[in-house]
Coordinates of C-alpha atoms in Angstrom, one line a residue:
M1 CA 0.0 0.0 0.0
A2 CA 1.4 3.4 -1.0
Y3 CA 0.8 6.5 1.1
F4 CA 1.1 10.0 -0.2
D5 CA 0.9 13.0 2.1
N6 CA -0.3 16.4 0.9
Q7 CA 0.8 16.0 -2.7
N8 CA 0.4 19.3 -4.7
I9 CA -1.4 18.5 -7.9
C10 CA -1.6 20.9 -10.9
S11 CA -5.3 20.3 -11.5
I12 CA -6.2 23.1 -13.9
S13 CA -5.8 22.0 -17.5
C14 CA -4.7 24.3 -20.3
R15 CA -8.5 24.8 -20.9
K16 CA -11.8 23.7 -19.5
F17 CA -12.0 20.3 -21.2
P18 CA -15.6 19.0 -21.3
T19 CA -16.1 15.6 -19.6
S20 CA -12.6 15.7 -18.1
L21 CA -12.6 18.9 -16.0
R22 CA -14.8 21.9 -15.3
V23 CA -13.7 24.7 -13.1
Q24 CA -16.0 26.5 -10.7
R25 CA -15.1 29.9 -9.5
N26 CA -16.8 32.6 -7.4
A27 CA -17.4 36.2 -8.4
T28 CA -13.9 37.2 -7.4
G29 CA -12.3 34.4 -9.5
N30 CA -11.3 32.1 -6.7
L31 CA -11.5 28.4 -7.2
I32 CA -14.5 26.9 -5.3
G33 CA -14.8 23.5 -6.9
L34 CA -13.9 21.0 -9.7
E35 CA -16.3 18.7 -11.5
G36 CA -15.8 16.2 -14.2
V37 CA -14.3 12.7 -14.7
S38 CA -10.7 13.8 -13.7
P39 CA -11.7 15.0 -10.1
L40 CA -13.7 11.8 -9.7
I41 CA -10.8 9.6 -10.7
L42 CA -8.5 11.6 -8.4
D43 CA -10.9 11.2 -5.4
W44 CA -11.2 7.5 -6.1
L45 CA -7.4 7.1 -6.3
S46 CA -7.0 9.0 -3.0
L47 CA -9.4 6.7 -1.3
R48 CA -8.1 3.5 -2.9
Y49 CA -4.4 4.2 -2.1
Q50 CA -5.0 6.4 1.0
F51 CA -3.3 9.6 0.2
N52 CA -4.2 13.3 0.5
Y53 CA -3.8 15.9 -2.1
S54 CA -4.1 19.6 -2.6
V55 CA -4.8 21.7 -5.7
L56 CA -2.4 24.2 -7.1
D57 CA -4.5 26.7 -9.0
I58 CA -2.2 28.0 -11.7
N59 CA -4.9 29.8 -13.6
A60 CA -6.2 32.0 -10.8
P61 CA -6.9 35.6 -12.0
P62 CA -5.2 37.9 -12.8
R63 CA -2.5 35.4 -13.8
P64 CA -2.2 34.8 -17.5
F65 CA -4.0 31.7 -18.8
Q66 CA -1.6 28.8 -18.6
R67 CA -1.4 26.3 -21.5
L68 CA 0.6 23.1 -21.5
E69 CA 3.7 24.5 -23.3
A70 CA 5.4 27.8 -22.5
A71 CA 4.0 30.9 -24.2
G72 CA 6.3 33.6 -22.9
P73 CA 8.2 34.6 -19.7
N74 CA 5.0 35.3 -17.7
N75 CA 3.4 32.1 -19.0
P76 CA 5.7 29.1 -18.4
G77 CA 3.1 26.5 -19.2
S78 CA 1.5 23.8 -17.0
I79 CA 4.3 21.3 -17.9
S80 CA 6.9 23.5 -16.2
Y81 CA 5.3 23.1 -12.8
A82 CA 5.7 19.3 -13.0
V83 CA 9.2 19.5 -14.4
S84 CA 10.3 21.9 -11.6
G85 CA 8.7 19.7 -8.9
E86 CA 6.1 22.2 -7.8
C87 CA 3.4 19.6 -8.4
D88 CA 3.3 15.9 -9.0
V89 CA 0.4 15.4 -11.4
I90 CA -1.1 17.6 -14.2
L91 CA -4.8 17.0 -14.1
A92 CA -5.3 17.6 -17.8
V93 CA -6.0 15.5 -20.9
I94 CA -2.6 15.5 -22.5
K95 CA -2.1 14.1 -26.0
P96 CA 1.4 12.5 -26.4
T97 CA 3.9 14.3 -28.5
S98 CA 7.7 13.8 -28.8
D99 CA 8.5 16.9 -26.7
R100 CA 5.9 16.0 -24.0
L101 CA 7.1 12.4 -23.8
R102 CA 10.6 13.7 -23.3
R103 CA 9.6 16.0 -20.3
L104 CA 6.7 14.0 -18.7
E105 CA 5.5 10.6 -17.7
L106 CA 2.0 10.0 -19.1
V107 CA -0.5 8.1 -17.1
H108 CA -2.3 5.3 -18.9
P109 CA -4.8 7.0 -21.2
W110 CA -8.4 7.0 -19.9
F111 CA -10.1 9.3 -22.4
Y112 CA -10.6 8.8 -26.2
T113 CA -12.2 11.3 -28.5
P114 CA -12.2 11.4 -32.3
I115 CA -10.7 14.4 -34.1
A116 CA -13.3 16.1 -36.3
F117 CA -14.2 19.4 -37.9
L118 CA -16.8 21.9 -36.8
I119 CA -18.6 23.5 -39.7
P120 CA -21.6 25.8 -40.2
I121 CA -24.8 23.8 -40.5
P122 CA -25.9 23.7 -44.2
E123 CA -28.6 26.2 -44.8
V124 CA -32.0 25.1 -45.9
S125 CA -32.4 25.8 -49.6
Q126 CA -35.9 27.2 -50.1
N127 CA -35.2 28.2 -53.7
N128 CA -35.5 25.1 -55.7
V129 CA -35.6 26.7 -59.1
D130 CA -32.8 24.3 -60.2
A131 CA -35.4 21.5 -59.9
V132 CA -36.0 21.8 -63.6
I133 CA -32.6 20.3 -64.4
K134 CA -31.8 18.4 -61.1
P135 CA -33.9 15.2 -61.8
F136 CA -31.2 14.1 -64.3
Q137 CA -27.5 14.1 -63.9
L138 CA -25.3 15.9 -66.4
W139 CA -24.5 12.7 -68.5
V140 CA -28.1 11.8 -68.7
W141 CA -28.9 15.2 -70.1
I142 CA -26.0 14.9 -72.6
M143 CA -27.1 11.5 -73.8
F144 CA -30.7 12.7 -74.0
I145 CA -29.7 15.5 -76.3
V146 CA -27.6 13.1 -78.4
A147 CA -30.6 10.7 -78.6
T148 CA -32.9 13.6 -79.7
A149 CA -30.5 14.8 -82.4
S150 CA -30.0 11.2 -83.6
V151 CA -33.8 10.7 -84.0
I152 CA -34.2 13.9 -85.9
L153 CA -31.3 13.2 -88.2
S154 CA -32.6 9.6 -88.7
L155 CA -36.1 10.8 -89.6
L156 CA -34.7 13.5 -92.0
Y157 CA -32.4 11.0 -93.7
F158 CA -35.1 8.2 -94.1
N159 CA -37.6 10.8 -95.3
W160 CA -35.1 12.1 -97.9
F161 CA -33.9 8.6 -98.9
L162 CA -37.4 7.1 -99.2
K163 CA -38.8 10.1 -101.0
N164 CA -36.1 9.7 -103.7
K165 CA -36.7 6.0 -103.8
I166 CA -40.4 6.4 -104.3
Q167 CA -39.9 9.1 -106.9
L168 CA -37.5 6.7 -108.8
T169 CA -40.1 4.0 -108.5
S170 CA -42.8 6.3 -109.9
D171 CA -40.6 7.3 -112.8
N172 CA -40.3 3.6 -113.7
G173 CA -44.1 3.3 -113.9
K174 CA -44.6 1.5 -110.6
T175 CA -47.0 2.6 -107.9
T176 CA -46.6 2.4 -104.1
E177 CA -49.1 2.6 -101.3
S178 CA -46.7 4.1 -98.8
S179 CA -45.3 7.6 -98.7
P180 CA -42.7 9.5 -96.7
I181 CA -43.5 12.2 -94.2
P182 CA -45.6 14.9 -95.9
K183 CA -44.6 18.5 -95.8
S184 CA -47.6 19.4 -93.6
E185 CA -46.1 17.2 -90.8
S186 CA -43.0 18.8 -89.3
I187 CA -40.5 16.4 -87.8
Y188 CA -39.2 19.1 -85.4
M189 CA -42.7 19.9 -84.1
Y190 CA -43.4 16.2 -83.6
I191 CA -40.2 15.8 -81.5
A192 CA -41.0 19.0 -79.5
G193 CA -44.6 17.9 -79.0
T194 CA -43.7 14.5 -77.6
L195 CA -41.0 16.0 -75.4
L196 CA -43.6 18.4 -73.9
N197 CA -46.0 15.5 -73.4
Q198 CA -48.4 17.0 -76.0
G199 CA -48.2 14.2 -78.4
G200 CA -47.8 14.3 -82.2
Y201 CA -48.6 12.4 -85.4
I202 CA -46.5 11.0 -88.2
S203 CA -48.8 9.5 -90.9
S204 CA -46.1 7.7 -92.8
K205 CA -46.4 3.9 -92.7
L206 CA -43.0 3.1 -94.1
T207 CA -41.2 0.6 -91.9
P208 CA -37.9 2.5 -91.3
I209 CA -39.8 5.6 -90.2
R210 CA -42.2 3.7 -88.0
L211 CA -39.3 1.9 -86.3
V212 CA -37.6 5.2 -85.5
V213 CA -40.9 6.8 -84.3
G214 CA -41.7 3.8 -82.2
A215 CA -38.2 3.8 -80.5
W216 CA -38.6 7.5 -79.9
C217 CA -42.1 7.1 -78.3
L218 CA -40.7 4.3 -76.0
L219 CA -37.8 6.5 -75.0
T220 CA -40.0 9.6 -74.2
L221 CA -42.6 7.4 -72.4
V222 CA -39.9 6.2 -69.9
L223 CA -38.0 9.4 -69.5
L224 CA -40.9 11.7 -69.1
N225 CA -42.5 9.5 -66.4
V226 CA -39.2 9.2 -64.6
Y227 CA -38.5 13.0 -65.0
N228 CA -42.0 14.0 -63.7
G229 CA -41.8 11.6 -60.7
I230 CA -38.4 13.0 -59.6
L231 CA -39.4 16.5 -60.4
I232 CA -42.3 16.3 -58.0
S233 CA -40.0 15.3 -55.2
Y234 CA -37.7 18.1 -55.9
V235 CA -40.3 20.9 -56.0
T236 CA -42.0 19.7 -52.9
A237 CA -39.0 18.8 -50.7
T238 CA -37.1 21.2 -48.4
R239 CA -33.5 20.5 -49.2
Q240 CA -30.3 21.6 -47.4
A241 CA -27.4 23.1 -49.2
R242 CA -24.1 21.1 -49.7
P243 CA -22.0 20.9 -46.5
L244 CA -18.9 23.1 -46.5
I245 CA -16.8 19.9 -46.4
N246 CA -17.5 16.2 -46.7
S247 CA -14.1 14.7 -46.1
V248 CA -10.6 15.6 -44.9
D249 CA -9.5 15.9 -48.5
D250 CA -11.8 19.0 -48.9
V251 CA -9.8 20.7 -46.1
L252 CA -6.4 19.6 -47.5
Y253 CA -6.8 20.6 -51.1
D254 CA -9.7 23.1 -51.4
P255 CA -8.1 26.6 -51.3
N256 CA -11.4 28.2 -50.3
I257 CA -11.6 26.2 -47.0
L258 CA -9.8 27.9 -44.1
L259 CA -8.6 25.7 -41.3
V260 CA -8.6 27.0 -37.7
L261 CA -7.6 25.4 -34.4
T262 CA -6.8 26.4 -30.8
K263 CA -3.2 27.7 -30.5
G264 CA -0.6 25.6 -28.7
L265 CA -2.6 22.4 -28.4
A266 CA -1.5 19.0 -29.6
A267 CA -2.9 19.4 -33.1
D268 CA -1.1 22.7 -33.6
V269 CA 2.1 21.2 -32.3
V270 CA 1.9 18.1 -34.6
F271 CA 0.9 19.9 -37.7
S272 CA 3.4 22.7 -37.3
S273 CA 6.3 20.2 -36.8
A274 CA 5.3 17.8 -39.6
E275 CA 7.7 17.5 -42.5
K276 CA 5.8 15.3 -44.9
G277 CA 2.4 13.8 -45.6
S278 CA -1.1 15.2 -44.9
Y279 CA 0.1 16.6 -41.6
K280 CA 2.6 18.8 -43.4
V281 CA -0.2 19.9 -45.8
M282 CA -2.3 20.9 -42.7
G283 CA 0.7 22.8 -41.3
D284 CA 1.2 24.7 -44.6
K285 CA -2.5 25.6 -44.6
L286 CA -2.2 26.9 -41.0
R287 CA 0.9 28.9 -41.9
S288 CA -0.7 30.5 -44.9
Y289 CA -3.6 32.0 -43.0
P290 CA -2.8 34.5 -40.2
K291 CA -6.0 33.8 -38.2
S292 CA -5.6 30.0 -38.2
R293 CA -4.5 29.8 -34.6
C294 CA -7.2 30.9 -32.1
N295 CA -6.5 31.9 -28.5
S296 CA -9.7 30.2 -27.3
T297 CA -12.4 27.8 -28.5
Q298 CA -14.9 30.7 -28.7
Q299 CA -12.7 32.6 -31.0
C300 CA -12.6 29.6 -33.4
V301 CA -16.4 29.2 -33.1
D302 CA -16.9 32.8 -34.0
L303 CA -14.8 32.3 -37.1
V304 CA -16.8 29.2 -38.1
Q305 CA -20.0 31.3 -37.9
S306 CA -18.6 34.3 -39.7
T307 CA -19.8 34.9 -43.3
P308 CA -19.0 34.0 -45.9
H309 CA -18.8 30.5 -44.5
R310 CA -15.2 29.3 -45.2
H311 CA -13.8 28.3 -41.8
V312 CA -13.7 24.8 -40.3
Y313 CA -12.5 24.2 -36.7
L314 CA -10.4 21.2 -36.0
D315 CA -10.5 19.7 -32.5
G316 CA -11.6 16.7 -30.4
E317 CA -15.3 15.7 -31.0
V318 CA -16.1 16.3 -27.3
I319 CA -14.9 19.9 -27.6
L320 CA -17.0 20.5 -30.7
K321 CA -20.1 19.0 -29.1
S322 CA -19.6 21.3 -26.1
A323 CA -19.3 24.3 -28.4
I324 CA -22.5 23.3 -30.2
Q325 CA -24.3 22.9 -26.8
M326 CA -23.2 26.3 -25.5
D327 CA -24.1 28.0 -28.8
Y328 CA -27.6 26.4 -28.8
K329 CA -28.2 27.5 -25.2
K330 CA -27.2 31.0 -26.1
T331 CA -29.1 31.5 -29.4
G332 CA -31.7 28.7 -29.3
Q333 CA -30.7 27.9 -32.9
C334 CA -28.7 25.1 -34.5
K335 CA -25.9 26.9 -36.3
M336 CA -23.1 24.4 -36.4
T337 CA -22.6 20.7 -36.9
I338 CA -19.7 18.1 -36.9
A339 CA -18.3 16.7 -40.1
A340 CA -15.5 14.7 -41.6
R341 CA -13.7 12.9 -38.8
A342 CA -9.9 13.4 -39.3
S343 CA -9.0 10.4 -37.2
E344 CA -10.4 8.2 -34.4
G345 CA -8.0 9.9 -32.0
S346 CA -5.4 8.5 -29.6
G347 CA -5.7 8.0 -25.9
I348 CA -5.1 11.0 -23.7
G349 CA -4.6 11.2 -19.9
W350 CA -2.8 12.9 -17.1
G351 CA 0.9 13.9 -17.0
L352 CA 3.4 13.3 -14.2
A353 CA 6.9 14.5 -13.6
K354 CA 9.6 12.5 -15.3
N355 CA 10.7 9.4 -13.4
S356 CA 7.8 9.9 -11.0
P357 CA 7.5 7.2 -8.3
Y358 CA 3.7 7.5 -8.5
L359 CA 3.4 6.4 -12.2
E360 CA 2.8 2.7 -11.4
I361 CA 0.1 3.5 -8.8
F362 CA -1.8 5.9 -11.1
N363 CA -1.6 3.4 -14.0
R364 CA -2.8 0.5 -11.9
G365 CA -5.7 2.6 -10.5
T366 CA -6.7 3.8 -13.9
L367 CA -6.9 0.3 -15.3
E368 CA -9.0 -0.9 -12.3
L369 CA -11.4 2.0 -13.1
F370 CA -11.6 0.8 -16.7
E371 CA -12.3 -2.8 -15.6
T372 CA -15.1 -1.8 -13.3
G373 CA -16.7 0.5 -15.9
L374 CA -16.6 3.5 -13.7
I375 CA -14.8 5.7 -16.2
S376 CA -17.4 4.9 -18.8
L377 CA -20.2 5.7 -16.4
W378 CA -18.6 9.0 -15.3
S379 CA -17.9 10.0 -18.9
N380 CA -21.6 9.5 -19.8
W381 CA -22.5 11.8 -16.8
F382 CA -20.4 14.7 -18.2
E383 CA -20.7 14.1 -21.9
P384 CA -21.9 17.3 -23.6
N385 CA -25.4 17.1 -24.9
A386 CA -25.4 18.7 -28.4
R387 CA -29.0 17.6 -29.2
P388 CA -31.1 18.6 -31.1
C389 CA -28.3 20.1 -33.3
W390 CA -26.2 17.0 -33.3
N391 CA -26.3 13.6 -31.5
N392 CA -24.2 10.5 -31.2
N393 CA -26.2 8.8 -34.0
N394 CA -25.3 11.4 -36.6
D395 CA -22.6 9.0 -37.9
N396 CA -25.2 7.4 -40.2
R397 CA -26.6 5.2 -37.5
K398 CA -30.1 6.7 -36.9
A399 CA -32.2 5.3 -34.2
K400 CA -35.3 3.5 -35.4
S401 CA -37.4 5.2 -32.8
N402 CA -36.6 8.6 -34.1
K403 CA -39.4 9.5 -36.5
K404 CA -39.1 12.4 -39.0
P405 CA -41.5 15.1 -38.1
L406 CA -44.0 16.0 -40.8
V407 CA -43.3 19.3 -42.6
R408 CA -46.2 21.4 -43.9
L409 CA -45.7 22.5 -47.5
S410 CA -45.7 26.1 -48.4
L411 CA -45.4 28.2 -51.6
S412 CA -41.6 28.3 -51.1
N413 CA -41.6 24.5 -51.7
L414 CA -43.4 25.0 -55.0
T415 CA -41.1 27.7 -56.4
G416 CA -39.7 25.2 -58.9
A417 CA -43.1 24.3 -60.2
F418 CA -44.0 27.9 -60.8
V419 CA -40.7 28.5 -62.6
V420 CA -41.4 25.5 -64.8
L421 CA -44.9 26.9 -65.6
A422 CA -43.4 30.4 -66.3
V423 CA -40.7 28.9 -68.6
G424 CA -43.4 26.9 -70.4
F425 CA -45.6 30.0 -70.8
L426 CA -42.7 32.0 -72.2
V427 CA -41.8 29.3 -74.7
S428 CA -45.4 29.0 -75.8
T429 CA -45.7 32.7 -76.2
L430 CA -42.5 32.9 -78.2
A431 CA -43.7 30.1 -80.4
F432 CA -47.0 31.8 -80.9
V433 CA -45.3 35.1 -81.9
I434 CA -43.0 33.3 -84.3
E435 CA -45.9 31.5 -85.9
R436 CA -47.8 34.8 -86.3
I437 CA -44.8 36.5 -87.9
V438 CA -44.3 33.6 -90.3
Y439 CA -48.0 33.5 -91.1
Q440 CA -48.1 37.3 -91.7
R441 CA -45.0 37.2 -93.9
K442 CA -46.5 34.4 -96.0
K443 CA -49.8 36.2 -96.2
N444 CA -48.1 39.4 -97.4
Q445 CA -46.1 37.4 -100.0
T446 CA -49.3 35.8 -101.3
R447 CA -51.1 39.1 -101.5
G448 CA -48.1 40.6 -103.5
I449 CA -48.3 37.8 -105.9
N450 CA -52.0 38.2 -106.4
I451 CA -51.6 41.9 -107.0
K452 CA -49.1 41.3 -109.7

């Protein structure tokens, strides 16, 4: 049994890390309490191994906020207190880096959180004018245009070829019951009529022409029904705009995406020191943007919410969920969401002074807590609740009990339908005007001939 008497423990992390540690202060800024998983683990260890401890408040106002690493002569960093022997344990979640491993002994990790990005929530797109072209992808439209042109050219060719053939047959004194497409029946108007679901008529009974017309009718029957079905879903659905990013590659290679993270934390250290690979690309992106390193989580959140939306905030998922929770409590609106996990994250835990005699005891106690399930239980107690903006099932595993609420349709949902109607009306009006112009011109030409 090991006994510890009045050990000074640096219990204030470089920031208030949700789940792990939350600091409670009074109006004057004095420390009045700690809550979170870390204080519970420390209390359990003190009872299990019968030692006392005291807290060294290194962030008490008006002292500058202490991060893990040094940030100037008046800010030596939390690690320096352990290195100098002023305390034995840093009660902070510390991600291992080469420099930290050189200066500290790290307790067996007890906390795991994926690394992800905080992005502005995609806005609801009420303007669905693009529903006219959205039912089909680009290549479908291209092939549809090619098919339309092929049918027109085929009909024109067969009509010309068969007309010459029939003319040649008539010259030889033979008669035929079939005839090509007469001049009164326009191939172009037939194609346009069938495309607009208005129908059309080709009177020719010649087999080549009937085969082409039959194939075209089958094609338009299928495509028009498919198009109309998908179009209805587009003009009646409330859709969200495309997320700012869908994957880490969007952050790495899209010059319009600006990466931000909290200054001096593990991600900043790792990216800034990387010499190759995707981490170096991240580091170059950080160096190219002067506002990429925030002094606090709130500063990064403000950048994410700034317009135009270009910023994405990289951090542990639990930090991002806490930011979403706080913003929702403040505004009552869901303005942010989590996207594109960068990694599953490595284990993080406390730090002890190098060659600390207490490392074995703390490791053993942490493993016992893991085996009994107490750490998982405590983590659930203090896990930030980001609902309704984001929940743990947002990773494409939706609970079956969660039913989608019914949404009442409004005129904004039918914008696309009115646009389709307006376009059709304009096209019809234009066709009518052209017909009147052509008719009037032919009428004038006929009148001039009669006068002569």
